[in-house]
C-alpha cells in the first residue's frame, strides 16, 4: 500500500486504525471513552512507555502521532501488524478468514482443558503445551472446534502410548497417566 499523501493524512489513518482495532480488541461498539481505554492499553500510569489521555487526544485530533514503540506495543496487544496500524499495509494481520486471535486461543484453550483433564490429568508441562499447540494448529487449519476436539483425543491417545514407552526407556517425559 502506498504511503499517505501528507503528514495529516498519515496521522488520520493511524488514529482510525488504532481506534478500529482497539474497539475490536475490547469488543466495544461505542467510541465514547476509548481514548482513556487506549491510554490504559499503553501500560500502567507512570510506567515506561505509558501514554496519557492528553497525548491520545492529540492523536485523535491529528495533532500528533504515536511513537514507534507505542505503535509496536499497541499492535502486539491488538493482534495486528505495525505496518497496518501505521497505514502501510491494507488488511490487519492476525485476522482474516480465521477470526480474531483471541477467539482461536479461547477455543484451543477449551479443547486443551477437556483433553488434558480426561487423558493427561498428571501430564507434564511439555505434554500440556504440545496439546495446546496441536489444538491451535487444528483450528488454524480450519477445522471446526468439535472436529478438532475429536481429532486431538485420537492424537493424544496415540502420543500417550509413545510417551509411556519413552518413560519406560527413561528418555522421555516422566508423568503420564
Coordinates of C-alpha atoms in Angstrom, one line a residue:
X1 CA 0.0 0.0 0.0
X2 CA 1.5 3.4 -0.9
X3 CA 2.3 5.9 1.7
X4 CA -0.3 8.6 2.6
X5 CA -0.1 11.8 0.5
X6 CA 0.5 14.1 3.5
X7 CA 1.5 14.0 7.2
X8 CA -2.1 14.9 8.1
X9 CA -3.4 12.0 6.1
X10 CA -0.9 9.7 7.8
X11 CA -2.0 10.9 11.3
X12 CA -5.7 10.4 10.4
X13 CA -5.1 6.9 9.1
X14 CA -3.0 5.9 12.1
X15 CA -5.7 7.2 14.5
X16 CA -8.5 5.5 12.6
X17 CA -6.7 2.1 12.7
X18 CA -5.8 2.4 16.3
X19 CA -9.4 3.2 17.2
X20 CA -10.8 0.4 15.0
X21 CA -8.5 -2.3 16.3
X22 CA -9.0 -1.1 20.0
X23 CA -12.8 -1.3 19.6
X24 CA -12.5 -4.8 18.1
X25 CA -10.0 -5.9 20.8
X26 CA -12.2 -4.7 23.6
X27 CA -15.4 -5.8 21.9
X28 CA -16.9 -2.4 22.0
X29 CA -19.0 -0.6 19.5
X30 CA -19.1 2.9 21.1
X31 CA -16.3 5.3 20.6
X32 CA -17.1 7.2 23.8
X33 CA -14.3 6.6 26.4
X34 CA -12.0 4.9 24.0
X35 CA -9.2 7.5 24.3
X36 CA -8.9 6.6 28.0
X37 CA -9.0 2.8 27.2
X38 CA -6.3 3.2 24.5
X39 CA -4.2 5.2 27.0
X40 CA -4.5 2.4 29.5
X41 CA -3.5 -0.1 26.8
X42 CA -0.1 1.6 26.6
X43 CA 0.7 0.4 30.2
X44 CA 0.2 1.3 33.8
X45 CA 0.2 5.1 34.5
X46 CA 3.8 6.2 35.3
X47 CA 5.4 3.2 33.7
X48 CA 7.9 3.4 30.8
X49 CA 6.0 3.8 27.6
X50 CA 2.8 4.9 29.2
X51 CA 0.9 7.4 27.1
X52 CA -1.6 9.7 28.8
X53 CA -5.1 10.6 27.6
X54 CA -3.9 14.1 26.6
X55 CA -1.4 12.5 24.1
X56 CA -4.1 10.1 22.8
X57 CA -6.4 13.1 22.4
X58 CA -3.8 14.7 20.2
X59 CA -3.7 11.6 18.0
X60 CA -7.5 11.7 17.6
X61 CA -7.3 15.4 16.6
X62 CA -4.5 14.8 14.1
X63 CA -2.1 17.0 16.0
X64 CA 0.5 14.2 16.6
X65 CA 1.0 10.5 16.1
X66 CA 2.3 7.8 18.4
X67 CA 5.9 7.0 18.8
X68 CA 7.2 3.8 17.1
X69 CA 7.5 1.9 20.4
X70 CA 3.9 2.8 21.3
X71 CA 2.7 1.6 17.9
X72 CA 4.6 -1.7 18.5
X73 CA 3.0 -2.2 21.9
X74 CA -0.5 -1.5 20.6
X75 CA 0.0 -3.7 17.5
X76 CA 1.1 -6.6 19.8
X77 CA -1.8 -6.1 22.1
X78 CA -4.4 -5.7 19.4
X79 CA -3.0 -8.6 17.2
X80 CA -2.3 -6.5 14.1
X81 CA 1.0 -5.6 12.4
X82 CA 2.7 -2.3 13.0
X83 CA 2.6 -1.8 9.2
X84 CA -1.2 -2.0 9.4
X85 CA -1.5 0.5 12.3
X86 CA 0.8 2.9 10.5
X87 CA -1.1 2.8 7.2
X88 CA 1.5 0.9 5.2
X89 CA -0.5 -2.3 4.9
X90 CA -4.0 -2.8 3.8
X91 CA -5.5 -5.6 5.9
X92 CA -4.9 -6.3 9.5
X93 CA -2.6 -9.3 10.2
X94 CA -3.7 -12.0 12.6
X95 CA -7.3 -11.9 11.3
X96 CA -8.9 -12.7 8.0
X97 CA -10.6 -16.0 7.4
X98 CA -9.8 -17.4 10.9
X99 CA -11.4 -14.8 13.1
X100 CA -9.9 -12.8 15.9
X101 CA -6.8 -14.3 17.5
X102 CA -8.5 -14.2 21.0
X103 CA -11.3 -16.5 19.8
X104 CA -8.9 -19.1 18.4
X105 CA -6.9 -19.1 21.6
X106 CA -10.1 -19.4 23.6
X107 CA -11.2 -22.4 21.5
X108 CA -7.8 -24.0 21.7
X109 CA -7.8 -23.5 25.5
X110 CA -11.2 -25.1 25.9
X111 CA -10.1 -28.1 23.8
X112 CA -6.9 -28.4 25.7
X113 CA -8.6 -28.2 29.1
X114 CA -11.0 -31.0 28.1
X115 CA -8.4 -33.3 26.5
X116 CA -5.8 -32.9 29.3
X117 CA -8.3 -33.3 32.1
X118 CA -9.6 -36.6 30.5
X119 CA -6.4 -38.1 29.0
X120 CA -3.5 -36.5 30.8
X121 CA -4.5 -35.4 34.3
X122 CA -1.0 -36.0 35.6
X123 CA 0.8 -34.9 32.4
X124 CA 3.9 -32.7 32.2
X125 CA 4.1 -29.1 31.2
X126 CA 5.6 -30.2 27.9
X127 CA 2.7 -32.5 27.2
X128 CA 0.2 -29.8 28.1
X129 CA 2.0 -27.4 25.7
X130 CA 2.0 -30.0 23.0
X131 CA -1.7 -30.4 23.3
X132 CA -2.3 -26.7 23.3
X133 CA -0.2 -26.1 20.2
X134 CA -1.8 -29.0 18.4
X135 CA -5.3 -27.7 19.2
X136 CA -4.4 -24.3 17.9
X137 CA -2.9 -25.8 14.7
X138 CA -6.0 -27.8 14.0
X139 CA -8.2 -24.7 14.4
X140 CA -5.8 -22.7 12.2
X141 CA -6.2 -25.4 9.5
X142 CA -9.9 -24.5 9.5
X143 CA -11.2 -27.5 11.5
X144 CA -14.4 -26.9 13.5
X145 CA -14.0 -26.9 17.3
X146 CA -15.9 -30.2 17.8
X147 CA -13.9 -32.0 15.0
X148 CA -10.6 -30.6 16.3
X149 CA -11.5 -31.9 19.8
X150 CA -12.2 -35.4 18.4
X151 CA -9.1 -35.4 16.3
X152 CA -7.0 -34.3 19.3
X153 CA -8.4 -37.0 21.5
X154 CA -7.3 -39.6 19.0
X155 CA -3.8 -38.0 18.6
X156 CA -3.3 -37.7 22.3
X157 CA -4.2 -41.3 22.9
X158 CA -1.5 -42.3 20.3
X159 CA 1.0 -39.8 21.8
X160 CA 0.3 -41.1 25.3
X161 CA 1.4 -44.5 24.3
X162 CA 4.6 -43.0 22.8
X163 CA 5.2 -41.0 26.0
X164 CA 4.7 -44.1 28.1
X165 CA 7.1 -46.1 26.0
X166 CA 9.6 -43.3 26.3
X167 CA 9.1 -43.1 30.0
X168 CA 9.8 -46.8 30.3
X169 CA 13.1 -46.2 28.5
X170 CA 13.9 -43.3 30.8
X171 CA 14.4 -40.9 27.8
X172 CA 11.0 -39.1 27.6
X173 CA 8.6 -37.1 29.7
X174 CA 8.0 -38.9 33.0
X175 CA 4.5 -38.1 34.1
X176 CA 1.8 -39.8 32.1
X177 CA -1.5 -41.0 33.5

